Amino acid sequence: MAPTTPPAEAVAPAAVRRHRIDDWRPEDPEFWRTTGAPIARRNLWVSIFAEHVGFSVWSLWSVTVLFLGPEYGIDPAGKFLLTAVPAALGAALRLPYTLAVARFGGRTWTIVSALLLLVPAVPMTVLLEPGVSYSTLMVLACLTGVGGGNFASSMANINLFYPSRLKGRALGLNAGGGNLGVPAVQLVGLAVLATAGAAYPRLVPAVYLPLIVLAALIAARGLDDISGARNEPGALREAARDPHTWIVSLLYVGTFGSFIGFCFAFGQVLQLQFAERFPTPVDAVWLTFLGPLVGSLVRPVGGHLADRLGGARVTFWNFVAMAAGASLVLHAARERSFGLYLLGFLSLFVFSGIGNGSTYKMIPAIFRARATAEVDAGRREAVAAQHRAGRMTGSVIGIAGAVGASGGVLVNIAFRQSFLTGGSADAAYVAFIVAYALCFGVTWLVYLRPGPRRLTGV
């Protein structure tokens, strides 16, 4: 943070007017009460809206593929690739987007990242019609991945504004509001299908063009840059050498990766598994949004449960529940029971949403526990240990977010390969069960198994 010289009351009004804050001390109770809280709340609500629009653009192809009828000449395997590539680019962009906040400023980067959403949205509005080549569709689908990076920069920015005791709630609201962009875009798709019909897929991205511009304008008006934010040299390299980084990243692949992967694939899978029940896209879309909706709404519940019961314990039982949900989906698919199938899939959305929150909360707990152990053992001074814990937490959140989002690619590739080789999604469901079993096994072995090396409080 930048050095503090003038009192908060003298600095804050000028800083807000020019959207640059040079004196920011959220951990100071008096500063927070008199100056910090209103500024932080304003930045939070603006950030939620901008991230929400970004998530919607990232998820455009989860509904767009339902418009691509026989006249487009694309088989189910090709459609699963169209929903995999946005997840891939979104995962790749999460780490640089995280670093961009400190490099350019949260307000500045939110404006830039919002305007970048026009890069996929404008050409989709122009080019989506029968006769467009598959390679063009692949490029357009990949470009929507820019919306996936917005989550990482938004979370990194809001993390700067809140004191430690309030970060969990603020980040939960920010993440949940952003995740709601998935069901929102699917409801937009439903509205277009119900009114204009399947012949007009270009209307879905067209709806978001004014919203993208509005997000950039509101960010310019309502957000602030904190001048003291810095990317610590060597922090990412240090985090990359720590085994806990990759363990937590694996768990986040299982939770967030499942959530975003199912969001992108659910509509297609419904149409393929129960073609007789969903003969047209509009028949599928009215159900497609339910899973992402409940998964987004319960994300803060995972963080709350982790606060009360411990992140590792909640994550362990959450993966057990996800394995059970995938088993129910597999059984229902084989028995052709739509009611059980829908129940099982909705449970996967619910538990992947809870797991998003609990796994994220594990990250600071892991490094706080290690800092306490180092201080108790006399290996590090308390101030140095806490500084390292904060440094590692920020870096691991960025890495885990990027790696976790790649799970969305794996889910869609698993469905694609399963339908290609077996004509059904059964093999994909078996793969999900094995993956969730691996995740709850790793969680127990590393964080819950009794022993002298167990981290207390994770």
Short mmCIF file of C-alpha atoms in Angstrom, two decimals:
data_model
loop_
_atom_site.label_atom_id
_atom_site.label_comp_id
_atom_site.label_asym_id
_atom_site.label_seq_id
_atom_site.Cartn_x
_atom_site.Cartn_y
_atom_site.Cartn_z
CA MET A 1 0.00 0.00 0.00
CA ALA A 2 1.06 3.58 -0.57
CA PRO A 3 2.19 5.54 2.47
CA THR A 4 -0.53 7.34 4.38
CA THR A 5 -0.12 11.01 5.11
CA PRO A 6 -3.32 13.08 5.21
CA PRO A 7 -6.35 12.05 7.23
CA ALA A 8 -9.05 9.96 5.58
CA GLU A 9 -11.67 12.71 5.62
CA ALA A 10 -9.38 15.05 3.68
CA VAL A 11 -8.32 12.50 1.09
CA ALA A 12 -11.47 10.55 0.33
CA PRO A 13 -13.62 13.17 -1.47
CA ALA A 14 -10.84 14.22 -3.86
CA ALA A 15 -9.85 10.62 -4.43
CA VAL A 16 -13.38 9.60 -5.31
CA ARG A 17 -13.86 12.54 -7.69
CA ARG A 18 -10.83 11.56 -9.71
CA HIS A 19 -11.49 7.80 -9.30
CA ARG A 20 -8.09 7.21 -7.76
CA ILE A 21 -7.63 6.41 -4.08
CA ASP A 22 -4.19 7.07 -2.65
CA ASP A 23 -5.07 6.42 0.99
CA TRP A 24 -6.92 3.13 1.54
CA ARG A 25 -6.92 1.47 4.99
CA PRO A 26 -9.88 -0.95 5.23
CA GLU A 27 -8.43 -2.69 8.29
CA ASP A 28 -8.58 0.62 10.23
CA PRO A 29 -12.03 0.52 11.97
CA GLU A 30 -12.46 4.30 12.05
CA PHE A 31 -11.45 4.74 8.41
CA TRP A 32 -13.76 1.91 7.40
CA ARG A 33 -16.72 3.35 9.32
CA THR A 34 -16.36 6.94 8.14
CA THR A 35 -14.97 6.56 4.63
CA GLY A 36 -14.21 3.05 3.45
CA ALA A 37 -17.51 1.17 3.68
CA PRO A 38 -19.59 3.37 1.32
CA ILE A 39 -16.82 3.42 -1.29
CA ALA A 40 -16.35 -0.35 -1.06
CA ARG A 41 -20.09 -1.03 -1.38
CA ARG A 42 -20.34 1.17 -4.47
CA ASN A 43 -17.41 -0.59 -6.10
CA LEU A 44 -18.88 -3.98 -5.19
CA TRP A 45 -22.27 -3.38 -6.83
CA VAL A 46 -20.75 -1.92 -9.98
CA SER A 47 -18.31 -4.83 -10.13
CA ILE A 48 -21.14 -7.36 -9.78
CA PHE A 49 -22.98 -5.87 -12.76
CA ALA A 50 -19.89 -5.76 -14.97
CA GLU A 51 -18.92 -9.32 -14.02
CA HIS A 52 -22.50 -10.50 -14.57
CA VAL A 53 -22.42 -9.21 -18.15
CA GLY A 54 -19.01 -10.83 -18.66
CA PHE A 55 -20.29 -14.20 -17.45
CA SER A 56 -23.29 -13.90 -19.77
CA VAL A 57 -21.06 -13.31 -22.79
CA TRP A 58 -18.83 -16.21 -21.73
CA SER A 59 -21.92 -18.44 -21.64
CA LEU A 60 -23.44 -17.30 -24.94
CA TRP A 61 -22.68 -20.57 -26.68
CA SER A 62 -24.45 -22.65 -24.04
CA VAL A 63 -27.67 -21.34 -25.60
CA THR A 64 -26.45 -20.48 -29.12
CA VAL A 65 -25.80 -24.14 -29.97
CA LEU A 66 -29.50 -24.85 -29.37
CA PHE A 67 -30.31 -22.57 -32.33
CA LEU A 68 -27.98 -24.45 -34.69
CA GLY A 69 -30.44 -26.77 -36.45
CA PRO A 70 -29.87 -29.13 -39.41
CA GLU A 71 -29.38 -26.21 -41.81
CA TYR A 72 -26.04 -25.49 -40.10
CA GLY A 73 -24.78 -29.05 -40.72
CA ILE A 74 -23.17 -29.51 -37.28
CA ASP A 75 -23.35 -32.84 -35.44
CA PRO A 76 -23.51 -33.16 -31.61
CA ALA A 77 -19.74 -33.71 -31.36
CA GLY A 78 -19.16 -30.44 -33.20
CA LYS A 79 -21.53 -28.61 -30.89
CA PHE A 80 -19.72 -29.86 -27.80
CA LEU A 81 -16.49 -28.43 -29.25
CA LEU A 82 -18.23 -25.08 -29.68
CA THR A 83 -19.01 -25.03 -25.95
CA ALA A 84 -15.55 -26.28 -24.97
CA VAL A 85 -13.44 -23.56 -26.60
CA PRO A 86 -14.95 -20.61 -24.66
CA ALA A 87 -14.14 -22.45 -21.43
CA ALA A 88 -10.57 -22.99 -22.65
CA LEU A 89 -9.87 -19.35 -23.45
CA GLY A 90 -11.66 -18.20 -20.30
CA ALA A 91 -9.40 -20.44 -18.20
CA ALA A 92 -6.27 -19.19 -19.97
CA LEU A 93 -7.16 -15.54 -19.42
CA ARG A 94 -7.94 -15.78 -15.72
CA LEU A 95 -4.35 -15.46 -14.53
CA PRO A 96 -3.35 -12.44 -16.67
CA TYR A 97 -6.68 -10.78 -15.84
CA THR A 98 -5.92 -11.24 -12.14
CA LEU A 99 -2.55 -9.54 -12.56
CA ALA A 100 -4.01 -6.75 -14.70
CA VAL A 101 -5.91 -5.24 -11.75
CA ALA A 102 -2.76 -4.24 -9.88
CA ARG A 103 -0.94 -3.35 -13.09
CA PHE A 104 -3.55 -1.03 -14.60
CA GLY A 105 -6.02 -0.38 -11.75
CA GLY A 106 -9.36 -2.03 -11.03
CA ARG A 107 -11.48 0.73 -12.59
CA THR A 108 -9.32 1.03 -15.68
CA TRP A 109 -9.17 -2.71 -16.29
CA THR A 110 -12.90 -3.21 -15.69
CA ILE A 111 -13.63 -0.63 -18.42
CA VAL A 112 -11.18 -2.31 -20.80
CA SER A 113 -12.37 -5.85 -20.05
CA ALA A 114 -16.01 -4.79 -20.47
CA LEU A 115 -15.33 -3.24 -23.87
CA LEU A 116 -13.44 -6.37 -24.92
CA LEU A 117 -16.75 -8.22 -24.70
CA LEU A 118 -17.74 -6.41 -27.89
CA VAL A 119 -15.06 -8.39 -29.75
CA PRO A 120 -17.15 -11.59 -29.80
CA ALA A 121 -20.61 -10.01 -29.44
CA VAL A 122 -20.52 -7.73 -32.49
CA PRO A 123 -19.39 -10.35 -35.06
CA MET A 124 -21.81 -12.91 -33.59
CA THR A 125 -24.64 -10.44 -34.15
CA VAL A 126 -23.56 -10.00 -37.77
CA LEU A 127 -22.48 -13.51 -38.80
CA LEU A 128 -24.80 -15.99 -37.07
CA GLU A 129 -26.93 -17.38 -39.88
CA PRO A 130 -27.16 -20.57 -41.97
CA GLY A 131 -24.22 -20.90 -44.37
CA VAL A 132 -21.60 -19.59 -41.96
CA SER A 133 -18.60 -21.92 -41.88
CA TYR A 134 -17.84 -24.11 -38.88
CA SER A 135 -14.36 -22.61 -38.58
CA THR A 136 -15.93 -19.15 -38.27
CA LEU A 137 -18.23 -20.43 -35.54
CA MET A 138 -15.24 -21.91 -33.72
CA VAL A 139 -13.43 -18.56 -33.80
CA LEU A 140 -16.53 -16.74 -32.56
CA ALA A 141 -17.06 -19.29 -29.79
CA CYS A 142 -13.43 -19.03 -28.70
CA LEU A 143 -13.59 -15.24 -28.54
CA THR A 144 -16.43 -15.34 -26.01
CA GLY A 145 -13.83 -16.74 -23.61
CA VAL A 146 -12.82 -13.13 -22.87
CA GLY A 147 -15.87 -13.04 -20.60
CA GLY A 148 -14.34 -15.82 -18.48
CA GLY A 149 -11.39 -13.64 -17.54
CA ASN A 150 -13.66 -10.94 -16.11
CA PHE A 151 -14.45 -13.08 -13.07
CA ALA A 152 -10.79 -13.25 -12.03
CA SER A 153 -10.12 -9.52 -12.37
CA SER A 154 -13.38 -8.65 -10.64
CA MET A 155 -12.60 -10.87 -7.65
CA ALA A 156 -9.03 -9.54 -7.42
CA ASN A 157 -10.33 -5.97 -7.48
CA ILE A 158 -13.04 -6.40 -4.84
CA ASN A 159 -10.56 -8.26 -2.62
CA LEU A 160 -8.61 -4.98 -2.36
CA PHE A 161 -11.56 -2.98 -1.05
CA TYR A 162 -12.71 -5.04 1.94
CA PRO A 163 -11.16 -5.79 5.34
CA SER A 164 -10.31 -9.42 6.08
CA ARG A 165 -13.36 -9.93 8.32
CA LEU A 166 -15.72 -8.96 5.46
CA LYS A 167 -13.94 -10.41 2.43
CA GLY A 168 -15.84 -13.71 2.48
CA ARG A 169 -19.27 -12.11 2.21
CA ALA A 170 -18.16 -9.51 -0.35
CA LEU A 171 -16.42 -12.04 -2.58
CA GLY A 172 -19.38 -14.41 -2.23
CA LEU A 173 -21.79 -11.72 -3.43
CA ASN A 174 -19.44 -10.77 -6.25
CA ALA A 175 -19.00 -14.36 -7.39
CA GLY A 176 -22.68 -15.27 -7.06
CA GLY A 177 -23.81 -12.18 -8.94
CA GLY A 178 -21.38 -12.96 -11.72
CA ASN A 179 -22.38 -16.63 -11.92
CA LEU A 180 -26.01 -15.56 -12.35
CA GLY A 181 -24.98 -14.35 -15.79
CA VAL A 182 -25.25 -17.96 -16.99
CA PRO A 183 -28.97 -18.47 -16.29
CA ALA A 184 -29.58 -14.88 -17.38
CA VAL A 185 -28.24 -15.44 -20.89
CA GLN A 186 -30.17 -18.69 -21.12
CA LEU A 187 -33.38 -16.86 -20.20
CA VAL A 188 -32.57 -14.34 -22.91
CA GLY A 189 -32.19 -17.26 -25.31
CA LEU A 190 -35.52 -18.67 -24.15
CA ALA A 191 -37.20 -15.31 -24.76
CA VAL A 192 -35.74 -15.10 -28.28
CA LEU A 193 -36.76 -18.66 -29.10
CA ALA A 194 -40.27 -18.11 -27.78
CA THR A 195 -40.82 -14.84 -29.66
CA ALA A 196 -38.64 -14.72 -32.79
CA GLY A 197 -37.95 -18.44 -33.17
CA ALA A 198 -34.83 -20.54 -33.76
CA ALA A 199 -34.05 -18.75 -37.04
CA TYR A 200 -32.62 -15.71 -35.23
CA PRO A 201 -29.67 -16.72 -33.00
CA ARG A 202 -28.02 -13.35 -33.67
CA LEU A 203 -30.63 -11.65 -31.48
CA VAL A 204 -29.13 -13.19 -28.32
CA PRO A 205 -25.71 -11.44 -28.59
CA ALA A 206 -27.50 -8.36 -29.94
CA VAL A 207 -29.37 -8.03 -26.62
CA TYR A 208 -26.00 -7.78 -24.85
CA LEU A 209 -24.47 -5.04 -27.01
CA PRO A 210 -26.10 -2.16 -25.08
CA LEU A 211 -25.51 -3.97 -21.77
CA ILE A 212 -21.78 -4.26 -22.53
CA VAL A 213 -21.57 -0.53 -23.28
CA LEU A 214 -23.61 0.21 -20.14
CA ALA A 215 -21.23 -1.92 -18.03
CA ALA A 216 -18.24 0.06 -19.32
CA LEU A 217 -19.97 3.39 -18.70
CA ILE A 218 -21.07 2.45 -15.18
CA ALA A 219 -17.55 1.20 -14.42
CA ALA A 220 -16.10 4.51 -15.61
CA ARG A 221 -18.56 6.39 -13.43
CA GLY A 222 -18.69 4.23 -10.30
CA LEU A 223 -15.38 2.40 -9.82
CA ASP A 224 -12.09 3.54 -8.30
CA ASP A 225 -8.42 2.60 -8.74
CA ILE A 226 -6.43 1.91 -5.57
CA SER A 227 -2.98 3.29 -6.22
CA GLY A 228 -1.25 1.14 -3.61
CA ALA A 229 -2.13 -2.20 -5.26
CA ARG A 230 0.93 -4.06 -6.49
CA ASN A 231 1.76 -7.49 -7.91
CA GLU A 232 4.46 -8.83 -5.62
CA PRO A 233 7.53 -9.97 -7.59
CA GLY A 234 8.08 -13.73 -7.45
CA ALA A 235 4.76 -14.48 -5.72
CA LEU A 236 3.39 -16.60 -8.58
CA ARG A 237 6.63 -18.57 -8.89
CA GLU A 238 6.62 -19.23 -5.16
CA ALA A 239 2.99 -20.35 -5.27
CA ALA A 240 3.65 -22.59 -8.27
CA ARG A 241 6.28 -24.49 -6.26
CA ASP A 242 3.88 -25.15 -3.38
CA PRO A 243 2.07 -28.52 -3.59
CA HIS A 244 -1.06 -27.09 -1.93
CA THR A 245 -1.52 -24.83 -4.96
CA TRP A 246 -2.05 -27.81 -7.23
CA ILE A 247 -4.06 -29.81 -4.73
CA VAL A 248 -6.55 -26.97 -4.29
CA SER A 249 -6.54 -26.40 -8.05
CA LEU A 250 -7.53 -30.04 -8.56
CA LEU A 251 -10.42 -29.61 -6.12
CA TYR A 252 -11.50 -26.43 -7.90
CA VAL A 253 -11.49 -28.30 -11.22
CA GLY A 254 -13.98 -30.68 -9.59
CA THR A 255 -16.24 -27.90 -8.28
CA PHE A 256 -16.10 -24.82 -10.49
CA GLY A 257 -14.99 -26.83 -13.52
CA SER A 258 -18.05 -29.04 -13.13
CA PHE A 259 -20.32 -26.02 -12.65
CA ILE A 260 -19.22 -24.12 -15.76
CA GLY A 261 -18.93 -27.31 -17.83
CA PHE A 262 -22.46 -28.42 -16.96
CA CYS A 263 -23.73 -24.87 -17.60
CA PHE A 264 -22.37 -25.03 -21.14
CA ALA A 265 -23.42 -28.62 -21.86
CA PHE A 266 -26.73 -29.16 -20.02
CA GLY A 267 -29.05 -28.01 -22.83
CA GLN A 268 -27.34 -30.19 -25.44
CA VAL A 269 -27.30 -33.23 -23.18
CA LEU A 270 -31.01 -32.88 -22.43
CA GLN A 271 -31.83 -32.80 -26.14
CA LEU A 272 -29.62 -35.79 -26.90
CA GLN A 273 -30.61 -37.99 -23.94
CA PHE A 274 -34.34 -37.28 -24.15
CA ALA A 275 -34.89 -36.31 -27.78
CA GLU A 276 -38.50 -37.43 -27.69
CA ARG A 277 -39.23 -35.04 -24.80
CA PHE A 278 -37.30 -32.09 -26.24
CA PRO A 279 -37.93 -32.05 -29.99
CA THR A 280 -37.24 -28.29 -30.30
CA PRO A 281 -34.69 -25.99 -28.65
CA VAL A 282 -37.36 -24.02 -26.77
CA ASP A 283 -38.45 -27.25 -25.06
CA ALA A 284 -34.94 -27.65 -23.64
CA VAL A 285 -34.10 -24.04 -22.79
CA TRP A 286 -36.94 -23.59 -20.32
CA LEU A 287 -35.19 -26.21 -18.14
CA THR A 288 -31.58 -25.40 -19.05
CA PHE A 289 -31.40 -22.25 -16.95
CA LEU A 290 -32.56 -23.95 -13.72
CA GLY A 291 -29.27 -25.71 -13.00
CA PRO A 292 -27.03 -22.64 -13.40
CA LEU A 293 -29.54 -20.59 -11.41
CA VAL A 294 -29.54 -22.81 -8.33
CA GLY A 295 -25.79 -23.39 -8.58
CA SER A 296 -25.16 -19.64 -8.59
CA LEU A 297 -27.54 -18.91 -5.73
CA VAL A 298 -26.03 -21.52 -3.39
CA ARG A 299 -22.39 -20.52 -3.92
CA PRO A 300 -22.37 -18.18 -0.87
CA VAL A 301 -23.83 -21.07 1.17
CA GLY A 302 -20.64 -23.05 0.59
CA GLY A 303 -18.53 -20.24 2.00
CA HIS A 304 -20.87 -19.82 4.99
CA LEU A 305 -20.78 -23.55 5.77
CA ALA A 306 -17.00 -23.53 5.42
CA ASP A 307 -16.78 -20.71 7.96
CA ARG A 308 -18.88 -22.69 10.46
CA LEU A 309 -17.77 -26.29 9.84
CA GLY A 310 -14.39 -26.00 8.13
CA GLY A 311 -13.67 -25.77 4.41
CA ALA A 312 -12.06 -29.20 4.08
CA ARG A 313 -14.94 -30.98 5.84
CA VAL A 314 -17.58 -29.25 3.68
CA THR A 315 -15.56 -29.90 0.52
CA PHE A 316 -15.10 -33.60 1.39
CA TRP A 317 -18.80 -34.29 1.93
CA ASN A 318 -19.67 -32.10 -1.03
CA PHE A 319 -17.63 -34.34 -3.35
CA VAL A 320 -19.27 -37.41 -1.82
CA ALA A 321 -22.63 -35.84 -2.67
CA MET A 322 -21.46 -35.00 -6.20
CA ALA A 323 -20.38 -38.61 -6.76
CA ALA A 324 -23.81 -39.73 -5.55
CA GLY A 325 -25.50 -37.20 -7.86
CA ALA A 326 -23.51 -38.39 -10.88
CA SER A 327 -24.41 -41.99 -9.98
CA LEU A 328 -28.09 -41.04 -9.88
CA VAL A 329 -27.80 -39.36 -13.29
CA LEU A 330 -26.13 -42.48 -14.73
CA HIS A 331 -28.84 -44.75 -13.31
CA ALA A 332 -31.64 -42.47 -14.54
CA ALA A 333 -30.14 -42.24 -18.04
CA ARG A 334 -29.96 -46.03 -18.31
CA GLU A 335 -33.51 -46.43 -16.99
CA ARG A 336 -34.83 -43.56 -19.15
CA SER A 337 -36.29 -41.90 -16.05
CA PHE A 338 -36.45 -38.20 -16.80
CA GLY A 339 -37.59 -37.21 -13.29
CA LEU A 340 -34.63 -38.90 -11.61
CA TYR A 341 -32.30 -37.60 -14.31
CA LEU A 342 -33.35 -34.00 -13.72
CA LEU A 343 -33.12 -34.45 -9.95
CA GLY A 344 -29.61 -35.88 -10.25
CA PHE A 345 -28.40 -33.14 -12.59
CA LEU A 346 -29.87 -30.37 -10.43
CA SER A 347 -28.09 -31.89 -7.42
CA LEU A 348 -24.82 -31.71 -9.37
CA PHE A 349 -25.42 -28.00 -9.96
CA VAL A 350 -26.28 -27.42 -6.30
CA PHE A 351 -23.25 -29.26 -4.91
CA SER A 352 -20.84 -27.85 -7.48
CA GLY A 353 -22.08 -24.39 -6.42
CA ILE A 354 -21.58 -25.16 -2.73
CA GLY A 355 -18.17 -26.64 -3.51
CA ASN A 356 -17.14 -23.46 -5.34
CA GLY A 357 -17.61 -21.53 -2.11
CA SER A 358 -16.07 -24.07 0.27
CA THR A 359 -13.00 -24.77 -1.89
CA TYR A 360 -12.32 -21.05 -2.35
CA LYS A 361 -12.52 -20.56 1.41
CA MET A 362 -9.95 -23.33 1.94
CA ILE A 363 -7.20 -21.32 0.27
CA PRO A 364 -6.69 -18.57 2.90
CA ALA A 365 -7.33 -21.12 5.67
CA ILE A 366 -4.49 -23.35 4.42
CA PHE A 367 -1.93 -20.56 4.47
CA ARG A 368 -3.17 -19.08 7.76
CA ALA A 369 -2.78 -22.52 9.34
CA ARG A 370 0.73 -22.89 7.95
CA ALA A 371 1.66 -19.42 9.18
CA THR A 372 0.44 -20.29 12.70
CA ALA A 373 2.39 -23.54 12.65
CA GLU A 374 5.58 -21.75 11.53
CA VAL A 375 5.25 -19.14 14.28
CA ASP A 376 4.55 -21.77 16.94
CA ALA A 377 7.60 -23.75 15.82
CA GLY A 378 9.79 -20.64 15.87
CA ARG A 379 10.62 -20.86 12.17
CA ARG A 380 9.22 -17.45 11.25
CA GLU A 381 8.25 -14.18 12.90
CA ALA A 382 4.51 -13.55 13.24
CA VAL A 383 4.44 -10.49 10.95
CA ALA A 384 6.53 -12.19 8.27
CA ALA A 385 4.42 -15.35 8.47
CA GLN A 386 1.16 -13.44 8.06
CA HIS A 387 2.57 -11.43 5.17
CA ARG A 388 3.64 -14.61 3.41
CA ALA A 389 0.21 -16.15 4.03
CA GLY A 390 -1.49 -13.19 2.37
CA ARG A 391 0.97 -13.20 -0.51
CA MET A 392 0.48 -16.92 -1.12
CA THR A 393 -3.31 -16.70 -0.78
CA GLY A 394 -3.60 -14.06 -3.51
CA SER A 395 -1.35 -15.98 -5.89
CA VAL A 396 -3.02 -19.34 -5.30
CA ILE A 397 -6.48 -17.85 -5.83
CA GLY A 398 -5.33 -16.67 -9.26
CA ILE A 399 -3.75 -20.00 -10.22
CA ALA A 400 -6.58 -22.14 -8.87
CA GLY A 401 -9.16 -19.97 -10.65
CA ALA A 402 -7.38 -20.46 -13.97
CA VAL A 403 -6.82 -24.19 -13.54
CA GLY A 404 -10.32 -24.77 -12.15
CA ALA A 405 -12.00 -23.15 -15.15
CA SER A 406 -10.27 -25.68 -17.40
CA GLY A 407 -12.62 -28.27 -15.90
CA GLY A 408 -15.32 -26.76 -18.12
CA VAL A 409 -13.31 -27.90 -21.14
CA LEU A 410 -12.90 -31.40 -19.70
CA VAL A 411 -16.63 -31.78 -19.04
CA ASN A 412 -17.56 -30.87 -22.62
CA ILE A 413 -14.81 -33.04 -24.11
CA ALA A 414 -15.98 -35.95 -21.92
CA PHE A 415 -19.55 -35.59 -23.21
CA ARG A 416 -18.33 -35.26 -26.80
CA GLN A 417 -16.17 -38.38 -26.62
CA SER A 418 -18.85 -40.35 -24.82
CA PHE A 419 -21.46 -39.63 -27.50
CA LEU A 420 -18.94 -40.27 -30.28
CA THR A 421 -17.85 -43.68 -29.03
CA GLY A 422 -20.92 -45.02 -27.26
CA GLY A 423 -23.85 -43.01 -28.56
CA SER A 424 -24.76 -41.91 -25.01
CA ALA A 425 -23.32 -39.93 -22.10
CA ASP A 426 -22.89 -42.98 -19.84
CA ALA A 427 -19.10 -43.07 -20.15
CA ALA A 428 -18.92 -39.37 -19.24
CA TYR A 429 -20.98 -39.93 -16.09
CA VAL A 430 -18.68 -42.80 -15.05
CA ALA A 431 -15.70 -40.49 -15.58
CA PHE A 432 -17.33 -37.83 -13.39
CA ILE A 433 -17.96 -40.36 -10.59
CA VAL A 434 -14.30 -41.44 -10.67
CA ALA A 435 -13.13 -37.82 -10.68
CA TYR A 436 -15.28 -36.88 -7.67
CA ALA A 437 -14.09 -39.98 -5.81
CA LEU A 438 -10.50 -38.90 -6.49
CA CYS A 439 -11.29 -35.42 -5.17
CA PHE A 440 -12.89 -36.55 -1.89
CA GLY A 441 -10.05 -39.04 -1.42
CA VAL A 442 -7.43 -36.32 -1.87
CA THR A 443 -9.34 -33.96 0.44
CA TRP A 444 -9.38 -36.57 3.21
CA LEU A 445 -5.75 -37.66 2.76
CA VAL A 446 -4.29 -34.14 2.70
CA TYR A 447 -6.58 -32.09 4.96
CA LEU A 448 -8.69 -34.37 7.17
CA ARG A 449 -6.63 -37.48 7.93
CA PRO A 450 -5.55 -37.44 11.60
CA GLY A 451 -1.84 -37.06 12.13
CA PRO A 452 0.90 -34.66 13.22
CA ARG A 453 1.12 -32.99 9.79
CA ARG A 454 -2.57 -32.14 9.56
CA LEU A 455 -3.22 -28.41 9.17
CA THR A 456 -5.48 -27.19 11.95
CA GLY A 457 -8.39 -24.99 10.97
CA VAL A 458 -8.62 -25.80 7.26
#
